[in-house]
Every structure is written in structure tokens, then in C-alpha cells.
Amino acid sequence: MYTSGSCHYLIAHARRVFKMLLLNRFAVSLRHFQKLTKPRRWHHTSLTNELIENMDKKATWDRFYAENGSKGKFKNFEWFFGFHAVQEFILPVIQTMSHFHSHPLHILDMGCGTSALGPCVYKHSPCAVNVTCADISPVAIRLLEEHTNTLSLQSQNPSSVLSFIEMDCTQLRGQFESRSLDLILDKGTTDALVRSNEGRVKAGQIIRQCLQVLRTSGSLLQFSDEDPDARLVWLEREIRETDQAADVGVQEVGELRGVSYFCYQITPRVASHLKL
């Protein structure tokens, strides 16, 4: 059993290593961070302390992206991994959906930060897509949009559209009409919320609102490092609190740096043909 003093050292070490990961802009696993528990006498900054304890707060992410953006040349910050690690989970779903719709599929990258996930979906999808990158931090949205504009991305489909908006993901109904989205991508957003002090309630709100704004043929894809025995129970409990029946499926994405990742697909029950 750890003593009070050793626990302080464990926390300080974990925060220090987490800051090193952030400043080097590596793809970060939240679980990998939580496993960094070897005690060392290192200090942590107010930024890392705030980020760890308040990942559900807008001001926290504004500070985080402002500091990251001040380090020099822009580089996309990816939670867990980038687009190419999960494109085989995303593009086939888009392809299948396109068979049932004549309109461009409306896709939301929810809590995008400065990830290249949304722009890559826009670029690589052979089907017409309307991709919206949304984040609670206006700093992140500004940095991502400015960087993307410098790339002059060319989409495979000339009808595809890419846009960026500042948005609180617990307020999806304030931004999108009921049954208006075809696909919602969540790469680390829910994981950040459920690990923060007050974020689990907000994570549940997001699940319920996703089911309200998704078309009956739509899906929510969550990419997470949380084991199915925990995440599936939580998802099913949150879905039971809604008036929308839904199916939940899971596939293993693979292992990266010793951490296993999973893709959870939440689909309105009438759309069972799109299950994983």
C-alpha cells in the first residue's frame, strides 16, 4: 500500500511525464498516462494539473491548445492515434451508408481539438461527405482551420465539404436538428470526460444527444482505450435512460505502445444493417 507521501510522488511523476508527452505532441493514451506511476521527485505545472483534473472545462482546453500552439510550427495533436490507424473502421461505414442516401453524408468529428481526423475523412472519402469539425475550444478550432487552409486539401469527391465550428458537445441539439447527422466520430472526447472530476454526467448527456441528432440510419463511433467490460455496461446504461432504442457493438482496433484500443459503434436499432 502506498503512503500519503509516496502517492504525492506518483502523482507528480505522472503529471510530469504527461506534460512531456503533450509538449512533444505525441499521440497520447489516457490509460497509458494513468499507468505512469513510478515515483520521482518532479514538479508539475498549473496547466498539467488543470488538464488532468478538469478535462471537461472549456478554459482548460483553451489554455492547453494556446500553449501547444505557441511552440512553433503547427502539428496536429492526436489523442490515441491518427486517421490512418482507424480508416478501415470509418470508410467502410461511410461507403455502406452512401448506398442508402443520395445526399452528401453529414459527418461530425466531435471534440476534434487539432486532430487531422475530420480533414482526412473529407480528403479520403470517395463518397460525398459534409464533414464538420467541432470543439469547445475556439483556440483549437482556429488553429486547425488555419492549418488545414494552408494545405489546400483536395477531396476525392468534388461534392464534399469541410467546415469548422466552436461547439459544446453537450449542446448538440442547439447546433443540429433532430435526425440530421449520419455519422458522429468520437476519438477520445468521451474518454477525457469520464476521467475528469465532473465529466461523467456530461459524457452521458452527449450519448443521449447523439441519439437524438443521428438519423435512424446513422451511427456513433467511439474510439477508446477503455475495456469493453466497462464501456459496454456504461453505454447500455446511458442508452436505457433515453427514449431511443440502440444497439452497441465493439471491435478491437489493435494495440499501440502496449495499450489496447477499441471501436464502439452505437446504432439506432432500426439500422441494424450497419452493425460492426
Tab-separated table of C-alpha atoms in Angstrom:
chain	number	residue	atom	x	y	z
A	1	MET	CA	0.000	0.000	0.000
A	2	TYR	CA	1.287	3.461	-0.871
A	3	THR	CA	1.845	6.033	1.845
A	4	SER	CA	0.499	9.576	1.520
A	5	GLY	CA	3.963	10.863	0.668
A	6	SER	CA	4.630	8.251	-1.983
A	7	CYS	CA	1.241	8.969	-3.562
A	8	HIS	CA	2.228	12.609	-3.974
A	9	TYR	CA	5.396	11.500	-5.742
A	10	LEU	CA	3.408	9.146	-8.003
A	11	ILE	CA	1.032	11.917	-8.995
A	12	ALA	CA	3.847	14.386	-9.575
A	13	HIS	CA	5.687	11.889	-11.760
A	14	ALA	CA	2.597	11.052	-13.801
A	15	ARG	CA	1.859	14.724	-14.370
A	16	ARG	CA	5.445	15.447	-15.358
A	17	VAL	CA	5.522	12.608	-17.898
A	18	PHE	CA	2.092	13.654	-19.223
A	19	LYS	CA	3.413	17.158	-19.786
A	20	MET	CA	6.415	15.747	-21.639
A	21	LEU	CA	4.024	13.858	-23.924
A	22	LEU	CA	1.943	16.965	-24.517
A	23	LEU	CA	4.838	19.211	-25.310
A	24	ASN	CA	6.270	16.683	-27.739
A	25	ARG	CA	2.788	16.303	-29.294
A	26	PHE	CA	2.819	12.531	-29.357
A	27	ALA	CA	-0.392	10.561	-29.724
A	28	VAL	CA	-1.477	10.178	-26.102
A	29	SER	CA	-3.282	7.293	-24.443
A	30	LEU	CA	-5.185	8.357	-21.345
A	31	ARG	CA	-4.768	4.870	-19.915
A	32	HIS	CA	-1.037	4.929	-20.675
A	33	PHE	CA	-0.834	8.155	-18.704
A	34	GLN	CA	-2.664	6.631	-15.777
A	35	LYS	CA	-0.169	3.720	-15.692
A	36	LEU	CA	2.836	6.014	-15.290
A	37	THR	CA	3.188	5.526	-11.564
A	38	LYS	CA	6.899	5.073	-10.808
A	39	PRO	CA	7.712	7.639	-8.087
A	40	ARG	CA	10.077	10.539	-8.896
A	41	ARG	CA	10.635	13.941	-7.309
A	42	TRP	CA	9.418	16.040	-10.241
A	43	HIS	CA	7.221	19.101	-10.244
A	44	HIS	CA	4.171	19.758	-12.431
A	45	THR	CA	2.819	22.955	-13.939
A	46	SER	CA	-0.557	24.525	-13.259
A	47	LEU	CA	-1.514	23.673	-16.842
A	48	THR	CA	-0.981	19.925	-16.474
A	49	ASN	CA	-2.695	19.922	-13.089
A	50	GLU	CA	-5.689	21.725	-14.562
A	51	LEU	CA	-5.813	19.469	-17.610
A	52	ILE	CA	-5.765	16.280	-15.569
A	53	GLU	CA	-8.479	17.339	-13.158
A	54	ASN	CA	-10.684	19.475	-15.434
A	55	MET	CA	-10.786	17.888	-18.860
A	56	ASP	CA	-14.489	18.742	-19.075
A	57	LYS	CA	-13.834	22.508	-18.895
A	58	LYS	CA	-13.536	24.886	-21.873
A	59	ALA	CA	-10.925	27.113	-20.191
A	60	THR	CA	-8.658	24.109	-19.627
A	61	TRP	CA	-8.546	23.238	-23.320
A	62	ASP	CA	-8.136	26.871	-24.372
A	63	ARG	CA	-5.015	27.034	-22.232
A	64	PHE	CA	-3.771	23.683	-23.466
A	65	TYR	CA	-4.097	24.492	-27.176
A	66	ALA	CA	-2.802	28.034	-26.712
A	67	GLU	CA	0.380	26.663	-25.100
A	68	ASN	CA	0.737	23.925	-27.696
A	69	GLY	CA	0.191	26.432	-30.489
A	70	SER	CA	2.909	28.715	-29.155
A	71	LYS	CA	5.664	26.105	-29.503
A	72	GLY	CA	6.470	26.881	-33.120
A	73	LYS	CA	5.427	25.072	-36.270
A	74	PHE	CA	1.915	23.649	-36.058
A	75	LYS	CA	1.482	19.898	-35.790
A	76	ASN	CA	-1.828	18.101	-35.388
A	77	PHE	CA	-2.253	16.782	-31.850
A	78	GLU	CA	-3.736	13.285	-31.913
A	79	TRP	CA	-5.305	11.541	-28.951
A	80	PHE	CA	-4.568	7.811	-29.182
A	81	PHE	CA	-3.699	7.693	-32.910
A	82	GLY	CA	-4.333	9.353	-36.260
A	83	PHE	CA	-6.773	8.726	-39.098
A	84	HIS	CA	-4.750	6.036	-40.844
A	85	ALA	CA	-4.942	3.753	-37.798
A	86	VAL	CA	-8.754	3.687	-37.943
A	87	GLN	CA	-9.670	4.447	-41.543
A	88	GLU	CA	-10.704	0.809	-42.047
A	89	PHE	CA	-13.359	1.322	-39.352
A	90	ILE	CA	-14.632	4.640	-40.730
A	91	LEU	CA	-14.550	4.488	-44.524
A	92	PRO	CA	-16.482	1.189	-44.888
A	93	VAL	CA	-19.301	2.565	-42.707
A	94	ILE	CA	-19.429	5.683	-44.883
A	95	GLN	CA	-19.434	3.562	-48.018
A	96	THR	CA	-22.319	1.431	-46.720
A	97	MET	CA	-24.344	4.472	-45.692
A	98	SER	CA	-23.861	6.096	-49.089
A	99	HIS	CA	-25.831	3.260	-50.737
A	100	PHE	CA	-28.977	4.421	-48.928
A	101	HIS	CA	-28.673	8.193	-49.443
A	102	SER	CA	-28.397	10.483	-52.445
A	103	HIS	CA	-27.264	13.462	-50.358
A	104	PRO	CA	-23.712	14.028	-49.019
A	105	LEU	CA	-23.387	12.269	-45.683
A	106	HIS	CA	-23.190	14.706	-42.775
A	107	ILE	CA	-20.316	13.639	-40.507
A	108	LEU	CA	-19.398	15.265	-37.184
A	109	ASP	CA	-15.916	14.973	-35.681
A	110	MET	CA	-16.997	15.662	-32.103
A	111	GLY	CA	-14.365	17.230	-29.847
A	112	CYS	CA	-11.885	17.401	-32.713
A	113	GLY	CA	-9.230	19.519	-30.988
A	114	THR	CA	-6.469	19.942	-33.561
A	115	SER	CA	-6.685	16.350	-34.821
A	116	ALA	CA	-6.457	15.697	-38.552
A	117	LEU	CA	-9.224	13.084	-38.328
A	118	GLY	CA	-12.006	15.232	-39.811
A	119	PRO	CA	-9.907	16.738	-42.624
A	120	CYS	CA	-8.619	13.253	-43.503
A	121	VAL	CA	-12.162	11.858	-43.729
A	122	TYR	CA	-13.004	14.764	-46.033
A	123	LYS	CA	-9.908	14.095	-48.146
A	124	HIS	CA	-10.055	10.303	-48.393
A	125	SER	CA	-13.774	9.531	-48.588
A	126	PRO	CA	-14.755	8.506	-52.139
A	127	CYS	CA	-18.373	9.284	-51.217
A	128	ALA	CA	-19.676	12.832	-50.928
A	129	VAL	CA	-19.416	13.965	-47.305
A	130	ASN	CA	-20.154	17.115	-45.367
A	131	VAL	CA	-17.610	16.969	-42.533
A	132	THR	CA	-17.987	19.278	-39.531
A	133	CYS	CA	-15.058	19.562	-37.112
A	134	ALA	CA	-16.363	20.790	-33.768
A	135	ASP	CA	-14.690	21.568	-30.472
A	136	ILE	CA	-15.495	23.541	-27.345
A	137	SER	CA	-12.193	25.422	-27.653
A	138	PRO	CA	-12.171	28.320	-30.141
A	139	VAL	CA	-8.366	28.249	-29.920
A	140	ALA	CA	-8.276	24.671	-31.209
A	141	ILE	CA	-10.770	25.418	-33.981
A	142	ARG	CA	-8.821	28.470	-35.131
A	143	LEU	CA	-5.507	26.591	-35.191
A	144	LEU	CA	-6.957	23.584	-37.014
A	145	GLU	CA	-8.821	25.652	-39.591
A	146	GLU	CA	-5.837	27.897	-40.294
A	147	HIS	CA	-3.529	24.910	-40.687
A	148	THR	CA	-5.963	22.997	-42.891
A	149	ASN	CA	-6.389	26.016	-45.141
A	150	THR	CA	-2.643	26.106	-45.741
A	151	LEU	CA	-2.745	22.518	-47.028
A	152	SER	CA	-5.261	23.178	-49.821
A	153	LEU	CA	-6.768	19.723	-49.316
A	154	GLN	CA	-8.343	18.104	-52.350
A	155	SER	CA	-11.193	15.716	-51.598
A	156	GLN	CA	-11.736	12.577	-53.642
A	157	ASN	CA	-15.333	13.623	-54.200
A	158	PRO	CA	-15.855	17.145	-55.616
A	159	SER	CA	-19.183	17.439	-53.747
A	160	SER	CA	-17.565	17.022	-50.329
A	161	VAL	CA	-17.494	19.947	-47.872
A	162	LEU	CA	-15.342	20.637	-44.795
A	163	SER	CA	-16.268	23.134	-42.062
A	164	PHE	CA	-15.142	24.096	-38.558
A	165	ILE	CA	-17.299	25.292	-35.655
A	166	GLU	CA	-16.890	26.098	-31.981
A	167	MET	CA	-19.417	23.999	-30.109
A	168	ASP	CA	-20.089	22.499	-26.695
A	169	CYS	CA	-20.709	18.839	-27.497
A	170	THR	CA	-23.209	18.582	-24.627
A	171	GLN	CA	-25.376	21.001	-26.641
A	172	LEU	CA	-25.689	19.116	-29.928
A	173	ARG	CA	-29.405	19.847	-30.158
A	174	GLY	CA	-28.631	23.556	-30.147
A	175	GLN	CA	-26.485	23.187	-33.273
A	176	PHE	CA	-28.049	20.320	-35.220
A	177	GLU	CA	-31.640	19.419	-35.979
A	178	SER	CA	-33.125	16.118	-34.905
A	179	ARG	CA	-32.178	13.250	-37.246
A	180	SER	CA	-29.759	15.397	-39.258
A	181	LEU	CA	-26.388	13.625	-38.819
A	182	ASP	CA	-25.298	10.411	-40.493
A	183	LEU	CA	-22.099	9.680	-38.562
A	184	ILE	CA	-20.532	11.038	-35.376
A	185	LEU	CA	-16.865	10.352	-34.637
A	186	ASP	CA	-15.598	10.460	-31.054
A	187	LYS	CA	-11.853	9.865	-30.701
A	188	GLY	CA	-11.004	10.409	-27.045
A	189	THR	CA	-13.672	13.001	-26.237
A	190	THR	CA	-15.788	10.705	-24.080
A	191	ASP	CA	-12.657	9.197	-22.525
A	192	ALA	CA	-11.444	12.632	-21.452
A	193	LEU	CA	-14.819	13.451	-19.911
A	194	VAL	CA	-15.315	10.239	-17.944
A	195	ARG	CA	-11.839	10.604	-16.432
A	196	SER	CA	-12.341	14.196	-15.249
A	197	ASN	CA	-13.769	15.211	-11.906
A	198	GLU	CA	-17.235	16.221	-13.136
A	199	GLY	CA	-17.282	14.913	-16.679
A	200	ARG	CA	-19.136	11.603	-16.433
A	201	VAL	CA	-22.535	13.324	-16.317
A	202	LYS	CA	-21.592	15.369	-19.389
A	203	ALA	CA	-20.472	12.221	-21.197
A	204	GLY	CA	-23.889	10.723	-20.588
A	205	GLN	CA	-25.561	13.873	-21.906
A	206	ILE	CA	-23.515	13.572	-25.094
A	207	ILE	CA	-24.623	9.974	-25.674
A	208	ARG	CA	-28.272	10.927	-25.293
A	209	GLN	CA	-27.964	13.936	-27.581
A	210	CYS	CA	-26.070	11.936	-30.204
A	211	LEU	CA	-29.004	9.544	-30.409
A	212	GLN	CA	-31.331	12.500	-30.909
A	213	VAL	CA	-29.413	14.141	-33.761
A	214	LEU	CA	-28.414	10.934	-35.584
A	215	ARG	CA	-30.565	9.783	-38.465
A	216	THR	CA	-32.241	6.422	-37.934
A	217	SER	CA	-29.640	5.042	-40.364
A	218	GLY	CA	-26.755	6.753	-38.569
A	219	SER	CA	-24.052	5.667	-36.144
A	220	LEU	CA	-21.794	6.977	-33.402
A	221	LEU	CA	-18.249	5.586	-33.466
A	222	GLN	CA	-16.297	5.895	-30.229
A	223	PHE	CA	-12.573	5.149	-30.260
A	224	SER	CA	-11.382	4.377	-26.756
A	225	ASP	CA	-8.799	2.580	-24.639
A	226	GLU	CA	-11.450	1.553	-22.114
A	227	ASP	CA	-12.068	-2.194	-21.884
A	228	PRO	CA	-15.403	-3.478	-23.242
A	229	ASP	CA	-16.373	-4.972	-19.877
A	230	ALA	CA	-16.560	-1.418	-18.506
A	231	ARG	CA	-17.511	0.697	-21.546
A	232	LEU	CA	-20.314	-1.572	-22.794
A	233	VAL	CA	-22.005	-1.596	-19.401
A	234	TRP	CA	-21.823	2.190	-19.202
A	235	LEU	CA	-23.089	2.704	-22.758
A	236	GLU	CA	-26.015	0.342	-22.308
A	237	ARG	CA	-26.967	2.048	-19.050
A	238	GLU	CA	-26.921	5.504	-20.671
A	239	ILE	CA	-28.957	4.277	-23.641
A	240	ARG	CA	-31.610	2.832	-21.322
A	241	GLU	CA	-32.164	6.344	-19.976
A	242	THR	CA	-33.201	7.598	-23.432
A	243	ASP	CA	-36.368	7.010	-25.427
A	244	GLN	CA	-34.272	5.783	-28.387
A	245	ALA	CA	-33.502	2.079	-28.635
A	246	ALA	CA	-29.992	1.419	-29.913
A	247	ASP	CA	-27.573	-1.434	-30.466
A	248	VAL	CA	-23.965	-1.351	-29.261
A	249	GLY	CA	-21.151	-3.226	-30.991
A	250	VAL	CA	-17.403	-3.344	-30.419
A	251	GLN	CA	-14.309	-4.322	-32.359
A	252	GLU	CA	-10.699	-4.214	-31.254
A	253	VAL	CA	-8.674	-1.632	-33.160
A	254	GLY	CA	-5.367	-3.107	-32.046
A	255	GLU	CA	-2.508	-2.488	-29.651
A	256	LEU	CA	-0.270	0.561	-29.681
A	257	ARG	CA	2.588	1.155	-27.226
A	258	GLY	CA	1.229	-1.641	-25.030
A	259	VAL	CA	-2.333	-0.274	-24.873
A	260	SER	CA	-5.343	-1.963	-26.497
A	261	TYR	CA	-7.858	0.256	-28.308
A	262	PHE	CA	-11.449	-0.414	-29.268
A	263	CYS	CA	-14.094	0.936	-31.630
A	264	TYR	CA	-17.572	1.097	-30.116
A	265	GLN	CA	-20.454	1.571	-32.555
A	266	ILE	CA	-23.777	2.857	-31.255
A	267	THR	CA	-26.522	2.481	-33.838
A	268	PRO	CA	-30.266	3.177	-33.679
A	269	ARG	CA	-31.862	-0.248	-33.610
A	270	VAL	CA	-33.707	0.185	-36.914
A	271	ALA	CA	-30.312	0.481	-38.652
A	272	SER	CA	-29.034	-2.980	-37.753
A	273	HIS	CA	-27.636	-3.428	-41.274
A	274	LEU	CA	-24.742	-1.137	-40.306
A	275	LYS	CA	-23.627	-3.033	-37.227
A	276	LEU	CA	-19.939	-3.875	-36.919
